[in-house]
Coordinates of N, CA, C and O in Angstrom, one line a residue:
M1195 N 176.9 86.6 166.5 CA 177.5 86.7 165.2 C 178.0 85.4 164.7 O 177.8 85.0 163.5
K1196 N 178.7 84.7 165.5 CA 179.3 83.4 165.1 C 178.2 82.4 164.8 O 178.3 81.6 163.9
A1197 N 177.2 82.4 165.7 CA 176.1 81.4 165.4 C 175.4 81.7 164.1 O 175.0 80.7 163.4
G1198 N 175.2 82.9 163.8 CA 174.6 83.3 162.5 C 175.4 82.8 161.3 O 174.9 82.3 160.3
L1199 N 176.7 83.0 161.4 CA 177.6 82.5 160.3 C 177.6 81.0 160.2 O 177.6 80.4 159.1
A1200 N 177.6 80.3 161.4 CA 177.5 78.9 161.4 C 176.2 78.4 160.7 O 176.2 77.4 160.0
A1201 N 175.1 79.1 161.1 CA 173.8 78.7 160.5 C 173.8 79.0 158.9 O 173.3 78.2 158.2
G1202 N 174.5 80.0 158.5 CA 174.7 80.3 157.1 C 175.5 79.2 156.4 O 175.2 78.8 155.3
V1203 N 176.5 78.7 157.1 CA 177.3 77.6 156.5 C 176.5 76.3 156.4 O 176.5 75.6 155.4
I1204 N 175.6 76.1 157.4 CA 174.8 74.9 157.3 C 173.7 75.0 156.2 O 173.5 74.1 155.5
L1205 N 173.2 76.2 156.0 CA 172.3 76.5 154.9 C 173.0 76.3 153.6 O 172.4 75.7 152.6
L1206 N 174.2 76.7 153.5 CA 175.0 76.5 152.2 C 175.2 75.0 152.0 O 175.1 74.6 150.8
S1207 N 175.4 74.2 153.0 CA 175.6 72.8 152.8 C 174.3 72.1 152.3 O 174.3 71.2 151.5
V1208 N 173.2 72.6 152.8 CA 171.9 72.1 152.3 C 171.7 72.4 150.8 O 171.3 71.5 150.1
L1209 N 172.1 73.6 150.4 CA 172.0 73.9 149.0 C 173.0 73.1 148.2 O 172.6 72.6 147.1
V1210 N 174.2 72.8 148.7 CA 175.1 72.0 147.9 C 174.6 70.6 147.8 O 174.7 69.9 146.7
V1211 N 174.1 70.0 148.9 CA 173.5 68.7 148.8 C 172.3 68.6 147.9 O 172.2 67.6 147.1
G1212 N 171.5 69.6 147.9 CA 170.4 69.7 146.9 C 170.9 69.7 145.5 O 170.3 69.1 144.6
A1213 N 172.0 70.5 145.2 CA 172.5 70.5 143.9 C 173.1 69.1 143.5 O 172.9 68.7 142.3
G1214 N 173.7 68.5 144.4 CA 174.2 67.1 144.1 C 173.1 66.1 143.8 O 173.2 65.3 142.9
A1215 N 172.0 66.2 144.6 CA 170.9 65.4 144.3 C 170.2 65.7 143.0 O 169.8 64.7 142.3
A1216 N 170.1 66.9 142.6 CA 169.5 67.3 141.3 C 170.4 66.8 140.2 O 169.9 66.3 139.2
A1217 N 171.7 66.9 140.4 CA 172.7 66.4 139.4 C 172.6 64.9 139.2 O 172.6 64.4 138.1
M1218 N 172.4 64.2 140.3 CA 172.3 62.8 140.2 C 171.0 62.4 139.5 O 171.0 61.5 138.7
Y1219 N 169.9 63.1 139.8 CA 168.6 62.8 139.2 C 168.7 63.1 137.7 O 168.3 62.2 136.9
N1220 N 169.3 64.2 137.3 CA 169.4 64.5 135.9 C 170.3 63.5 135.2 O 170.0 63.1 134.0
H1221 N 171.4 63.1 135.8 CA 172.2 62.0 135.2 C 171.4 60.7 135.0 O 171.6 60.1 134.0
A1222 N 170.6 60.4 136.0 CA 169.9 59.1 135.9 C 168.8 59.2 134.8 O 168.6 58.2 134.1
V1223 N 168.2 60.4 134.6 CA 167.3 60.5 133.5 C 167.9 60.4 132.2 O 167.4 59.7 131.3
I1224 N 169.1 61.0 132.0 CA 169.9 60.9 130.8 C 170.3 59.5 130.5 O 170.2 59.0 129.4
V1225 N 170.7 58.8 131.6 CA 171.1 57.4 131.4 C 169.9 56.5 131.0 O 170.0 55.6 130.2
D1226 N 168.8 56.8 131.6 CA 167.6 56.0 131.3 C 167.1 56.2 129.9 O 166.7 55.3 129.2
E1227 N 167.2 57.5 129.4 CA 166.7 57.8 128.1 C 167.7 57.3 127.0 O 167.2 56.9 125.9
T1228 N 169.0 57.4 127.2 CA 169.9 57.1 126.2 C 170.5 55.6 126.3 O 171.0 55.1 125.3
G1229 N 170.4 55.0 127.4 CA 170.9 53.7 127.6 C 172.4 53.7 127.9 O 173.0 52.6 128.0
V1230 N 173.0 54.8 127.8 CA 174.5 54.9 128.1 C 174.7 55.0 129.6 O 174.2 56.0 130.2
G1231 N 175.3 54.1 130.2 CA 175.5 54.1 131.6 C 176.8 54.6 132.0 O 177.6 55.1 131.2
G1232 N 177.1 54.6 133.3 CA 178.4 55.0 133.8 C 178.2 55.7 135.1 O 177.2 56.2 135.5
W1233 N 179.3 55.7 135.8 CA 179.4 56.3 137.1 C 179.6 57.8 137.0 O 180.4 58.3 136.1
N1234 N 178.9 58.6 137.8 CA 179.0 60.1 137.7 C 179.7 60.6 138.9 O 179.0 60.9 139.9
P1235 N 181.0 60.7 138.9 CA 181.7 61.1 140.1 C 181.5 62.6 140.5 O 181.6 62.9 141.7
E1236 N 181.1 63.4 139.6 CA 180.8 64.8 140.0 C 179.6 64.9 140.9 O 179.7 65.7 141.9
S1237 N 178.6 64.1 140.7 CA 177.5 64.2 141.6 C 177.9 63.7 143.0 O 177.4 64.3 144.0
W1238 N 178.7 62.6 143.1 CA 179.1 62.2 144.4 C 180.0 63.2 145.1 O 180.0 63.3 146.3
L1239 N 180.8 63.9 144.3 CA 181.7 64.9 144.9 C 180.8 66.1 145.5 O 181.2 66.6 146.6
L1240 N 179.8 66.4 144.8 CA 178.9 67.4 145.3 C 178.2 67.0 146.6 O 178.1 67.8 147.6
L1241 N 177.8 65.7 146.7 CA 177.1 65.2 147.9 C 178.1 65.2 149.0 O 177.8 65.6 150.2
L1242 N 179.3 64.7 148.8 CA 180.3 64.6 149.8 C 180.8 66.0 150.3 O 181.0 66.2 151.5
A1243 N 180.9 66.9 149.3 CA 181.3 68.3 149.7 C 180.2 68.9 150.6 O 180.5 69.6 151.6
G1244 N 178.9 68.7 150.2 CA 177.8 69.2 151.1 C 177.9 68.6 152.5 O 177.6 69.3 153.4
A1245 N 178.1 67.3 152.5 CA 178.2 66.7 153.9 C 179.4 67.2 154.7 O 179.3 67.5 155.9
A1246 N 180.5 67.5 154.0 CA 181.7 68.1 154.7 C 181.4 69.5 155.2 O 181.7 69.9 156.3
V1247 N 180.7 70.3 154.4 CA 180.4 71.6 154.8 C 179.4 71.6 155.9 O 179.4 72.4 156.8
A1248 N 178.4 70.6 155.9 CA 177.5 70.5 157.0 C 178.2 70.2 158.3 O 177.8 70.7 159.4
L1249 N 179.2 69.3 158.2 CA 180.0 69.0 159.4 C 180.7 70.2 159.9 O 180.7 70.4 161.1
I1250 N 181.3 70.9 159.0 CA 182.0 72.1 159.5 C 181.1 73.1 160.1 O 181.4 73.7 161.2
G1251 N 179.9 73.3 159.5 CA 178.9 74.2 160.1 C 178.4 73.8 161.5 O 178.2 74.6 162.4
T1252 N 178.2 72.5 161.6 CA 177.8 71.9 162.9 C 178.9 72.1 164.0 O 178.5 72.5 165.1
V1253 N 180.1 71.9 163.6 CA 181.2 72.2 164.6 C 181.3 73.6 164.9 O 181.5 74.0 166.1
Q1254 N 181.1 74.5 163.9 CA 181.2 75.9 164.2 C 180.0 76.4 165.1 O 180.2 77.2 166.0
L1255 N 178.8 75.8 164.9 CA 177.7 76.1 165.7 C 177.9 75.6 167.2 O 177.6 76.4 168.1
A1256 N 178.4 74.4 167.3 CA 178.7 73.9 168.7 C 179.7 74.8 169.4 O 179.6 75.0 170.5
H1257 N 180.7 75.2 168.6 CA 181.8 76.0 169.2 C 181.3 77.4 169.6 O 181.6 77.9 170.7
S1258 N 180.4 77.9 168.8 CA 179.9 79.3 169.1 C 178.9 79.2 170.3 O 178.8 80.1 171.1
A1259 N 178.2 78.1 170.4 CA 177.3 77.9 171.5 C 178.1 77.7 172.8 O 177.7 78.2 173.9
G1260 N 179.2 76.9 172.7 CA 180.1 76.8 173.9 C 180.7 78.0 174.3 O 180.9 78.3 175.5
A1261 N 181.1 78.8 173.3 CA 181.8 80.1 173.7 C 180.8 81.1 174.3 O 181.2 81.8 175.2
S1262 N 179.6 81.1 173.9 CA 178.7 82.1 174.4 C 178.2 81.7 175.8 O 178.0 82.5 176.7
S1263 N 178.1 80.4 176.1 CA 177.8 80.0 177.4 C 178.9 80.2 178.4 O 178.7 80.5 179.6
S1264 N 180.1 80.0 178.0 CA 181.2 80.2 178.9 C 181.6 81.6 179.1 O 182.2 82.0 180.1
S1265 N 181.3 82.5 178.1 CA 181.6 83.9 178.3 C 180.7 84.6 179.2 O 180.9 85.8 179.6
G1266 N 179.5 84.0 179.5 CA 178.6 84.7 180.4 C 179.0 84.7 181.9 O 178.6 85.5 182.7
R1267 N 179.9 83.8 182.2 CA 180.4 83.7 183.6 C 181.6 84.6 183.8 O 182.6 84.5 183.0
Q1268 N 181.6 85.4 184.8 CA 182.7 86.3 185.2 C 183.4 85.7 186.4 O 182.8 85.4 187.4
P1269 N 184.7 85.4 186.3 CA 185.4 84.9 187.5 C 185.5 85.9 188.6 O 185.7 87.1 188.3
G1270 N 185.5 85.5 189.8 CA 185.7 86.4 190.9 C 184.4 86.7 191.6 O 183.9 87.2 192.3

């Protein structure tokens, strides 16, 4: 169960990073067509949020893998 949730979190992070990349691309197209430049912090926030969620999902996946391997052993 925990591994499935962690995989879902990682999938969510991929979607968030994809949204950030699409937002950056759209911003670049608008800048190219209009000539109005500028930094787009929203796109960077989406990319960084996606990376943070991916890190959280990876930690959750590693923790669930460690918990399942140690729970298989019975003391005694």
